[in-house]
Amino acid sequence: PRRLTFYVTGQINQPLSQLYRINLGLKQLGVGREIAEQQLRLQRQTVVNNVRRSYYAILQTQSSLRASEEAIRLYQELDRVTGEYVVQQVALKADGLEVRTRLEKAKYDAPSLRDQLATQKEQLNQLLGRDAQTELRVSPVPALSADETDPAAAREQALRRRPEIKEAELKVKYAEYDRKIKKSELIPEIGLAFNYVSPLNTNFLPKNVAGLGVSVSWEPFDWGRKKREASEKARSIEQAALALREAENSVQAEVNVKYRKLQQARQM
């Protein structure tokens, strides 16, 4: 009779050979998460570096301002003494003019340094994420010790701890997993399949239909597509390895430059 017919159908598929590819994908996702953590670590170090540079720039400007104020008092006294010497015809008028020129130069530098100091404090407040007009006072840093750092040990430590190196190493590992995943596509997809069908208000034989079997899916002829894609993944590994080598060379060169500048600063 013409009436509504209801039935229940269910299907369960359990992949077998695909578990290898799925496991590779999960490991690759873990490596991607580690890459993101290294990028976050690099960003944090960049923020710390910017704050330190801004803080030390404020200290340097404050020192220059104090030196300028001392120079003003020095040239004022020197101008007074030189004026007396000019009256006594012990010094030349040119000497007095030179002293006044230096005095005016020092008076001009002091307001410029105050403006520069105010700007640097606003920039530091901005880096700290607070209002730019917040009052800010800095404390002097202790003097550098005379202990020299071994440049070879410094390079080794940088290669071991710098996030750029860690990120480049992880990218090589990520590219290797990518190639393994691509090569796993050559494996036939084999899995267990269970199907079940049961009509509710329709009478026919058999009443319940269940099937259990093995499902196989394979693409034997791809005209070299998978091989070419695997070759591209291999070249990606080579590119990641070259990027790692370039990052190591860049970090070593940076450490050497900083070490030489540190020696020059200590010598000065």
PDB file of C-alpha atoms in Angstrom:
ATOM      1  CA  PRO A   1       0.000   0.000   0.000  1.00  0.00           C
ATOM      2  CA  ARG A   2       1.044   3.604  -0.561  1.00  0.00           C
ATOM      3  CA  ARG A   3       2.129   4.863   2.838  1.00  0.00           C
ATOM      4  CA  LEU A   4       5.155   6.351   4.558  1.00  0.00           C
ATOM      5  CA  THR A   5       8.022   3.942   4.989  1.00  0.00           C
ATOM      6  CA  PHE A   6      10.655   4.233   7.671  1.00  0.00           C
ATOM      7  CA  TYR A   7      13.926   2.428   8.002  1.00  0.00           C
ATOM      8  CA  VAL A   8      17.110   2.668  10.039  1.00  0.00           C
ATOM      9  CA  THR A   9      20.518   2.570   8.413  1.00  0.00           C
ATOM     10  CA  GLY A  10      23.939   2.749  10.044  1.00  0.00           C
ATOM     11  CA  GLN A  11      27.526   2.536   8.903  1.00  0.00           C
ATOM     12  CA  ILE A  12      30.779   2.170  10.807  1.00  0.00           C
ATOM     13  CA  ASN A  13      34.154   2.531   9.101  1.00  0.00           C
ATOM     14  CA  GLN A  14      37.445   1.822  10.821  1.00  0.00           C
ATOM     15  CA  PRO A  15      40.527   2.909   8.825  1.00  0.00           C
ATOM     16  CA  LEU A  16      43.551   0.655   9.084  1.00  0.00           C
ATOM     17  CA  SER A  17      46.314   1.688   6.689  1.00  0.00           C
ATOM     18  CA  GLN A  18      45.247   5.353   7.012  1.00  0.00           C
ATOM     19  CA  LEU A  19      46.220   5.354  10.695  1.00  0.00           C
ATOM     20  CA  TYR A  20      49.863   5.804   9.674  1.00  0.00           C
ATOM     21  CA  ARG A  21      49.038   8.948   7.717  1.00  0.00           C
ATOM     22  CA  ILE A  22      46.794  10.266  10.487  1.00  0.00           C
ATOM     23  CA  ASN A  23      49.581   9.745  13.017  1.00  0.00           C
ATOM     24  CA  LEU A  24      52.001  11.659  10.776  1.00  0.00           C
ATOM     25  CA  GLY A  25      49.473  14.478  10.498  1.00  0.00           C
ATOM     26  CA  LEU A  26      49.134  14.695  14.274  1.00  0.00           C
ATOM     27  CA  LYS A  27      52.912  14.821  14.698  1.00  0.00           C
ATOM     28  CA  GLN A  28      53.113  17.548  12.056  1.00  0.00           C
ATOM     29  CA  LEU A  29      50.474  19.556  13.912  1.00  0.00           C
ATOM     30  CA  GLY A  30      52.579  19.232  17.068  1.00  0.00           C
ATOM     31  CA  VAL A  31      55.613  20.579  15.228  1.00  0.00           C
ATOM     32  CA  GLY A  32      53.491  23.463  13.899  1.00  0.00           C
ATOM     33  CA  ARG A  33      52.481  24.293  17.454  1.00  0.00           C
ATOM     34  CA  GLU A  34      56.130  24.327  18.537  1.00  0.00           C
ATOM     35  CA  ILE A  35      56.931  26.684  15.633  1.00  0.00           C
ATOM     36  CA  ALA A  36      54.191  29.039  16.833  1.00  0.00           C
ATOM     37  CA  GLU A  37      55.620  28.889  20.370  1.00  0.00           C
ATOM     38  CA  GLN A  38      59.070  29.855  19.079  1.00  0.00           C
ATOM     39  CA  GLN A  39      57.555  32.745  17.122  1.00  0.00           C
ATOM     40  CA  LEU A  40      55.820  33.919  20.304  1.00  0.00           C
ATOM     41  CA  ARG A  41      59.109  33.578  22.189  1.00  0.00           C
ATOM     42  CA  LEU A  42      60.871  35.673  19.544  1.00  0.00           C
ATOM     43  CA  GLN A  43      58.161  38.334  19.797  1.00  0.00           C
ATOM     44  CA  ARG A  44      58.561  38.464  23.575  1.00  0.00           C
ATOM     45  CA  GLN A  45      62.320  38.832  23.269  1.00  0.00           C
ATOM     46  CA  THR A  46      61.798  41.631  20.747  1.00  0.00           C
ATOM     47  CA  VAL A  47      59.535  43.484  23.199  1.00  0.00           C
ATOM     48  CA  VAL A  48      62.060  43.017  26.009  1.00  0.00           C
ATOM     49  CA  ASN A  49      64.866  44.274  23.767  1.00  0.00           C
ATOM     50  CA  ASN A  50      62.880  47.359  22.760  1.00  0.00           C
ATOM     51  CA  VAL A  51      62.076  48.181  26.388  1.00  0.00           C
ATOM     52  CA  ARG A  52      65.712  47.793  27.400  1.00  0.00           C
ATOM     53  CA  ARG A  53      66.931  49.995  24.553  1.00  0.00           C
ATOM     54  CA  SER A  54      64.388  52.686  25.406  1.00  0.00           C
ATOM     55  CA  TYR A  55      65.290  52.502  29.118  1.00  0.00           C
ATOM     56  CA  TYR A  56      69.016  52.804  28.451  1.00  0.00           C
ATOM     57  CA  ALA A  57      68.426  55.647  25.990  1.00  0.00           C
ATOM     58  CA  ILE A  58      66.665  57.561  28.789  1.00  0.00           C
ATOM     59  CA  LEU A  59      69.622  56.977  31.095  1.00  0.00           C
ATOM     60  CA  GLN A  60      72.016  58.168  28.403  1.00  0.00           C
ATOM     61  CA  THR A  61      69.980  61.311  27.749  1.00  0.00           C
ATOM     62  CA  GLN A  62      69.778  62.054  31.470  1.00  0.00           C
ATOM     63  CA  SER A  63      73.541  61.737  31.721  1.00  0.00           C
ATOM     64  CA  SER A  64      74.003  64.058  28.751  1.00  0.00           C
ATOM     65  CA  LEU A  65      71.587  66.559  30.315  1.00  0.00           C
ATOM     66  CA  ARG A  66      73.506  66.562  33.598  1.00  0.00           C
ATOM     67  CA  ALA A  67      76.739  67.036  31.673  1.00  0.00           C
ATOM     68  CA  SER A  68      75.169  69.936  29.750  1.00  0.00           C
ATOM     69  CA  GLU A  69      74.006  71.614  32.964  1.00  0.00           C
ATOM     70  CA  GLU A  70      77.488  71.230  34.454  1.00  0.00           C
ATOM     71  CA  ALA A  71      78.948  72.688  31.273  1.00  0.00           C
ATOM     72  CA  ILE A  72      76.644  75.724  31.554  1.00  0.00           C
ATOM     73  CA  ARG A  73      77.840  76.422  35.096  1.00  0.00           C
ATOM     74  CA  LEU A  74      81.424  75.881  34.008  1.00  0.00           C
ATOM     75  CA  TYR A  75      81.186  78.260  31.038  1.00  0.00           C
ATOM     76  CA  GLN A  76      79.378  80.882  33.116  1.00  0.00           C
ATOM     77  CA  GLU A  77      82.245  80.948  35.590  1.00  0.00           C
ATOM     78  CA  LEU A  78      84.768  80.791  32.771  1.00  0.00           C
ATOM     79  CA  ASP A  79      83.003  83.695  31.039  1.00  0.00           C
ATOM     80  CA  ARG A  80      83.219  85.758  34.229  1.00  0.00           C
ATOM     81  CA  VAL A  81      86.917  85.034  34.691  1.00  0.00           C
ATOM     82  CA  THR A  82      87.698  85.575  31.018  1.00  0.00           C
ATOM     83  CA  GLY A  83      85.846  88.899  31.104  1.00  0.00           C
ATOM     84  CA  GLU A  84      88.031  90.039  33.982  1.00  0.00           C
ATOM     85  CA  TYR A  85      91.129  88.935  32.099  1.00  0.00           C
ATOM     86  CA  VAL A  86      90.018  90.851  29.019  1.00  0.00           C
ATOM     87  CA  VAL A  87      89.535  93.989  31.134  1.00  0.00           C
ATOM     88  CA  GLN A  88      92.970  93.461  32.597  1.00  0.00           C
ATOM     89  CA  GLN A  89      94.270  92.890  29.060  1.00  0.00           C
ATOM     90  CA  VAL A  90      95.558  89.477  30.070  1.00  0.00           C
ATOM     91  CA  ALA A  91      93.279  87.614  27.614  1.00  0.00           C
ATOM     92  CA  LEU A  92      92.117  88.505  24.127  1.00  0.00           C
ATOM     93  CA  LYS A  93      88.578  89.468  23.217  1.00  0.00           C
ATOM     94  CA  ALA A  94      88.529  86.469  20.891  1.00  0.00           C
ATOM     95  CA  ASP A  95      88.977  84.212  23.916  1.00  0.00           C
ATOM     96  CA  GLY A  96      85.987  85.821  25.575  1.00  0.00           C
ATOM     97  CA  LEU A  97      83.899  85.413  22.424  1.00  0.00           C
ATOM     98  CA  GLU A  98      84.848  81.742  22.194  1.00  0.00           C
ATOM     99  CA  VAL A  99      83.804  81.136  25.802  1.00  0.00           C
ATOM    100  CA  ARG A 100      80.461  82.920  25.210  1.00  0.00           C
ATOM    101  CA  THR A 101      79.895  80.864  22.066  1.00  0.00           C
ATOM    102  CA  ARG A 102      80.388  77.632  24.003  1.00  0.00           C
ATOM    103  CA  LEU A 103      78.120  78.940  26.754  1.00  0.00           C
ATOM    104  CA  GLU A 104      75.321  79.699  24.309  1.00  0.00           C
ATOM    105  CA  LYS A 105      75.839  76.328  22.661  1.00  0.00           C
ATOM    106  CA  ALA A 106      75.470  74.587  26.041  1.00  0.00           C
ATOM    107  CA  LYS A 107      72.348  76.655  26.821  1.00  0.00           C
ATOM    108  CA  TYR A 108      70.895  75.594  23.460  1.00  0.00           C
ATOM    109  CA  ASP A 109      71.702  71.897  23.995  1.00  0.00           C
ATOM    110  CA  ALA A 110      70.055  71.689  27.427  1.00  0.00           C
ATOM    111  CA  PRO A 111      66.431  72.389  26.290  1.00  0.00           C
ATOM    112  CA  SER A 112      66.904  70.042  23.319  1.00  0.00           C
ATOM    113  CA  LEU A 113      68.012  67.284  25.659  1.00  0.00           C
ATOM    114  CA  ARG A 114      65.017  67.943  27.942  1.00  0.00           C
ATOM    115  CA  ASP A 115      62.670  67.646  24.990  1.00  0.00           C
ATOM    116  CA  GLN A 116      64.406  64.471  23.855  1.00  0.00           C
ATOM    117  CA  LEU A 117      64.146  63.042  27.370  1.00  0.00           C
ATOM    118  CA  ALA A 118      60.402  63.772  27.514  1.00  0.00           C
ATOM    119  CA  THR A 119      59.898  62.087  24.137  1.00  0.00           C
ATOM    120  CA  GLN A 120      61.850  58.996  25.202  1.00  0.00           C
ATOM    121  CA  LYS A 121      59.796  58.673  28.396  1.00  0.00           C
ATOM    122  CA  GLU A 122      56.592  58.850  26.379  1.00  0.00           C
ATOM    123  CA  GLN A 123      57.906  56.145  24.054  1.00  0.00           C
ATOM    124  CA  LEU A 124      58.816  53.914  26.992  1.00  0.00           C
ATOM    125  CA  ASN A 125      55.364  54.387  28.513  1.00  0.00           C
ATOM    126  CA  GLN A 126      53.880  53.384  25.181  1.00  0.00           C
ATOM    127  CA  LEU A 127      56.030  50.243  25.104  1.00  0.00           C
ATOM    128  CA  LEU A 128      54.867  49.419  28.627  1.00  0.00           C
ATOM    129  CA  GLY A 129      51.249  49.734  27.517  1.00  0.00           C
ATOM    130  CA  ARG A 130      50.241  52.641  29.725  1.00  0.00           C
ATOM    131  CA  ASP A 131      49.374  56.308  29.350  1.00  0.00           C
ATOM    132  CA  ALA A 132      52.118  58.290  27.651  1.00  0.00           C
ATOM    133  CA  GLN A 133      51.919  61.085  30.259  1.00  0.00           C
ATOM    134  CA  THR A 134      52.599  58.750  33.201  1.00  0.00           C
ATOM    135  CA  GLU A 135      55.414  59.972  35.414  1.00  0.00           C
ATOM    136  CA  LEU A 136      58.510  57.881  34.907  1.00  0.00           C
ATOM    137  CA  ARG A 137      61.746  57.665  36.859  1.00  0.00           C
ATOM    138  CA  VAL A 138      64.630  55.409  35.935  1.00  0.00           C
ATOM    139  CA  SER A 139      67.376  54.023  38.136  1.00  0.00           C
ATOM    140  CA  PRO A 140      71.001  53.890  37.031  1.00  0.00           C
ATOM    141  CA  VAL A 141      72.321  50.502  36.004  1.00  0.00           C
ATOM    142  CA  PRO A 142      75.389  48.986  37.686  1.00  0.00           C
ATOM    143  CA  ALA A 143      78.716  49.268  35.956  1.00  0.00           C
ATOM    144  CA  LEU A 144      79.739  46.500  33.581  1.00  0.00           C
ATOM    145  CA  SER A 145      82.073  43.898  34.980  1.00  0.00           C
ATOM    146  CA  ALA A 146      85.468  43.398  33.417  1.00  0.00           C
ATOM    147  CA  ASP A 147      84.867  39.693  32.858  1.00  0.00           C
ATOM    148  CA  GLU A 148      85.257  38.837  29.226  1.00  0.00           C
ATOM    149  CA  THR A 149      82.944  36.347  27.559  1.00  0.00           C
ATOM    150  CA  ASP A 150      84.436  33.682  25.366  1.00  0.00           C
ATOM    151  CA  PRO A 151      83.151  34.408  21.829  1.00  0.00           C
ATOM    152  CA  ALA A 152      83.074  30.708  20.959  1.00  0.00           C
ATOM    153  CA  ALA A 153      80.960  29.951  24.039  1.00  0.00           C
ATOM    154  CA  ALA A 154      78.708  32.906  23.229  1.00  0.00           C
ATOM    155  CA  ARG A 155      78.133  31.633  19.693  1.00  0.00           C
ATOM    156  CA  GLU A 156      77.399  28.138  20.973  1.00  0.00           C
ATOM    157  CA  GLN A 157      74.927  29.467  23.523  1.00  0.00           C
ATOM    158  CA  ALA A 158      73.210  31.614  20.891  1.00  0.00           C
ATOM    159  CA  LEU A 159      72.855  28.657  18.517  1.00  0.00           C
ATOM    160  CA  ARG A 160      71.386  26.603  21.355  1.00  0.00           C
ATOM    161  CA  ARG A 161      68.924  29.176  22.725  1.00  0.00           C
ATOM    162  CA  ARG A 162      67.943  31.632  19.998  1.00  0.00           C
ATOM    163  CA  PRO A 163      64.299  31.157  18.904  1.00  0.00           C
ATOM    164  CA  GLU A 164      65.203  31.806  15.255  1.00  0.00           C
ATOM    165  CA  ILE A 165      67.391  28.682  15.225  1.00  0.00           C
ATOM    166  CA  LYS A 166      64.747  26.612  17.000  1.00  0.00           C
ATOM    167  CA  GLU A 167      62.120  27.766  14.531  1.00  0.00           C
ATOM    168  CA  ALA A 168      64.329  26.940  11.528  1.00  0.00           C
ATOM    169  CA  GLU A 169      65.050  23.467  12.928  1.00  0.00           C
ATOM    170  CA  LEU A 170      61.356  22.837  13.491  1.00  0.00           C
ATOM    171  CA  LYS A 171      60.564  23.960   9.942  1.00  0.00           C
ATOM    172  CA  VAL A 172      62.960  21.326   8.613  1.00  0.00           C
ATOM    173  CA  LYS A 173      61.162  18.723  10.715  1.00  0.00           C
ATOM    174  CA  TYR A 174      57.783  20.024   9.524  1.00  0.00           C
ATOM    175  CA  ALA A 175      58.886  19.673   5.885  1.00  0.00           C
ATOM    176  CA  GLU A 176      60.054  16.092   6.534  1.00  0.00           C
ATOM    177  CA  TYR A 177      56.649  15.149   7.940  1.00  0.00           C
ATOM    178  CA  ASP A 178      55.049  16.801   4.926  1.00  0.00           C
ATOM    179  CA  ARG A 179      57.044  14.570   2.594  1.00  0.00           C
ATOM    180  CA  LYS A 180      56.225  11.439   4.614  1.00  0.00           C
ATOM    181  CA  ILE A 181      52.522  12.290   4.467  1.00  0.00           C
ATOM    182  CA  LYS A 182      52.737  12.742   0.707  1.00  0.00           C
ATOM    183  CA  LYS A 183      54.573   9.413   0.275  1.00  0.00           C
ATOM    184  CA  SER A 184      51.984   7.652   2.435  1.00  0.00           C
ATOM    185  CA  GLU A 185      49.402   8.378  -0.261  1.00  0.00           C
ATOM    186  CA  LEU A 186      51.030   5.574  -2.271  1.00  0.00           C
ATOM    187  CA  ILE A 187      49.775   3.071   0.306  1.00  0.00           C
ATOM    188  CA  PRO A 188      46.330   1.614  -0.524  1.00  0.00           C
ATOM    189  CA  GLU A 189      43.583   2.749   1.838  1.00  0.00           C
ATOM    190  CA  ILE A 190      42.388  -0.369   3.648  1.00  0.00           C
ATOM    191  CA  GLY A 191      39.702  -0.350   6.315  1.00  0.00           C
ATOM    192  CA  LEU A 192      36.933  -2.347   7.969  1.00  0.00           C
ATOM    193  CA  ALA A 193      33.351  -1.462   7.042  1.00  0.00           C
ATOM    194  CA  PHE A 194      30.126  -2.487   8.777  1.00  0.00           C
ATOM    195  CA  ASN A 195      26.688  -1.628   7.331  1.00  0.00           C
ATOM    196  CA  TYR A 196      23.251  -2.216   8.833  1.00  0.00           C
ATOM    197  CA  VAL A 197      19.766  -1.597   7.409  1.00  0.00           C
ATOM    198  CA  SER A 198      16.449  -2.339   9.147  1.00  0.00           C
ATOM    199  CA  PRO A 199      12.973  -1.338   7.838  1.00  0.00           C
ATOM    200  CA  LEU A 200      10.410  -0.373  10.466  1.00  0.00           C
ATOM    201  CA  ASN A 201       6.950  -0.686   8.882  1.00  0.00           C
ATOM    202  CA  THR A 202       7.648  -2.627   5.714  1.00  0.00           C
ATOM    203  CA  ASN A 203       7.560  -6.401   5.537  1.00  0.00           C
ATOM    204  CA  PHE A 204      10.063  -8.085   3.283  1.00  0.00           C
ATOM    205  CA  LEU A 205      12.765 -10.646   3.684  1.00  0.00           C
ATOM    206  CA  PRO A 206      15.321 -10.419   5.132  1.00  0.00           C
ATOM    207  CA  LYS A 207      14.044  -8.255   7.962  1.00  0.00           C
ATOM    208  CA  ASN A 208      17.494  -6.945   9.001  1.00  0.00           C
ATOM    209  CA  VAL A 209      20.427  -6.590   6.649  1.00  0.00           C
ATOM    210  CA  ALA A 210      23.959  -6.388   8.063  1.00  0.00           C
ATOM    211  CA  GLY A 211      27.258  -6.520   6.259  1.00  0.00           C
ATOM    212  CA  LEU A 212      30.848  -6.697   7.454  1.00  0.00           C
ATOM    213  CA  GLY A 213      33.784  -6.483   5.093  1.00  0.00           C
ATOM    214  CA  VAL A 214      37.035  -4.894   4.039  1.00  0.00           C
ATOM    215  CA  SER A 215      37.081  -1.707   1.980  1.00  0.00           C
ATOM    216  CA  VAL A 216      40.026  -1.016  -0.312  1.00  0.00           C
ATOM    217  CA  SER A 217      40.719   2.182  -2.217  1.00  0.00           C
ATOM    218  CA  TRP A 218      43.802   2.600  -4.394  1.00  0.00           C
ATOM    219  CA  GLU A 219      44.873   4.755  -7.284  1.00  0.00           C
ATOM    220  CA  PRO A 220      47.523   2.715  -9.130  1.00  0.00           C
ATOM    221  CA  PHE A 221      47.760   4.975 -12.194  1.00  0.00           C
ATOM    222  CA  ASP A 222      48.337   8.657 -11.430  1.00  0.00           C
ATOM    223  CA  TRP A 223      50.629   9.407 -14.396  1.00  0.00           C
ATOM    224  CA  GLY A 224      53.499  10.458 -12.149  1.00  0.00           C
ATOM    225  CA  ARG A 225      51.527  13.059 -10.179  1.00  0.00           C
ATOM    226  CA  LYS A 226      52.333  11.656  -6.724  1.00  0.00           C
ATOM    227  CA  LYS A 227      55.984  11.230  -7.635  1.00  0.00           C
ATOM    228  CA  ARG A 228      56.263  14.857  -8.744  1.00  0.00           C
ATOM    229  CA  GLU A 229      54.512  16.053  -5.582  1.00  0.00           C
ATOM    230  CA  ALA A 230      56.921  13.976  -3.453  1.00  0.00           C
ATOM    231  CA  SER A 231      59.858  15.555  -5.318  1.00  0.00           C
ATOM    232  CA  GLU A 232      58.482  19.013  -4.509  1.00  0.00           C
ATOM    233  CA  LYS A 233      58.276  18.079  -0.835  1.00  0.00           C
ATOM    234  CA  ALA A 234      61.915  16.906  -0.955  1.00  0.00           C
ATOM    235  CA  ARG A 235      62.959  20.268  -2.397  1.00  0.00           C
ATOM    236  CA  SER A 236      61.026  21.967   0.400  1.00  0.00           C
ATOM    237  CA  ILE A 237      63.193  20.045   2.881  1.00  0.00           C
ATOM    238  CA  GLU A 238      66.317  21.285   1.114  1.00  0.00           C
ATOM    239  CA  GLN A 239      65.039  24.864   1.247  1.00  0.00           C
ATOM    240  CA  ALA A 240      64.281  24.543   4.972  1.00  0.00           C
ATOM    241  CA  ALA A 241      67.780  23.124   5.576  1.00  0.00           C
ATOM    242  CA  LEU A 242      69.341  26.045   3.683  1.00  0.00           C
ATOM    243  CA  ALA A 243      67.227  28.478   5.711  1.00  0.00           C
ATOM    244  CA  LEU A 244      68.473  26.811   8.904  1.00  0.00           C
ATOM    245  CA  ARG A 245      72.088  27.172   7.773  1.00  0.00           C
ATOM    246  CA  GLU A 246      71.490  30.810   6.876  1.00  0.00           C
ATOM    247  CA  ALA A 247      69.911  31.483  10.280  1.00  0.00           C
ATOM    248  CA  GLU A 248      72.879  29.898  12.047  1.00  0.00           C
ATOM    249  CA  ASN A 249      75.356  31.979  10.056  1.00  0.00           C
ATOM    250  CA  SER A 250      73.328  35.141  10.708  1.00  0.00           C
ATOM    251  CA  VAL A 251      73.198  34.505  14.464  1.00  0.00           C
ATOM    252  CA  GLN A 252      76.929  33.779  14.632  1.00  0.00           C
ATOM    253  CA  ALA A 253      77.740  36.944  12.685  1.00  0.00           C
ATOM    254  CA  GLU A 254      75.468  38.984  14.973  1.00  0.00           C
ATOM    255  CA  VAL A 255      77.145  37.582  18.084  1.00  0.00           C
ATOM    256  CA  ASN A 256      80.584  38.411  16.668  1.00  0.00           C
ATOM    257  CA  VAL A 257      79.545  41.995  15.860  1.00  0.00           C
ATOM    258  CA  LYS A 258      78.049  42.510  19.325  1.00  0.00           C
ATOM    259  CA  TYR A 259      81.141  41.058  20.959  1.00  0.00           C
ATOM    260  CA  ARG A 260      83.454  43.402  19.042  1.00  0.00           C
ATOM    261  CA  LYS A 261      81.269  46.407  19.900  1.00  0.00           C
ATOM    262  CA  LEU A 262      81.333  45.385  23.559  1.00  0.00           C
ATOM    263  CA  GLN A 263      85.116  45.232  23.513  1.00  0.00           C
ATOM    264  CA  GLN A 264      85.305  48.634  21.819  1.00  0.00           C
ATOM    265  CA  ALA A 265      82.920  50.146  24.387  1.00  0.00           C
ATOM    266  CA  ARG A 266      84.915  48.748  27.303  1.00  0.00           C
ATOM    267  CA  GLN A 267      88.139  49.990  25.767  1.00  0.00           C
ATOM    268  CA  MET A 268      86.616  53.463  25.361  1.00  0.00           C
TER     269      MET A 268
END
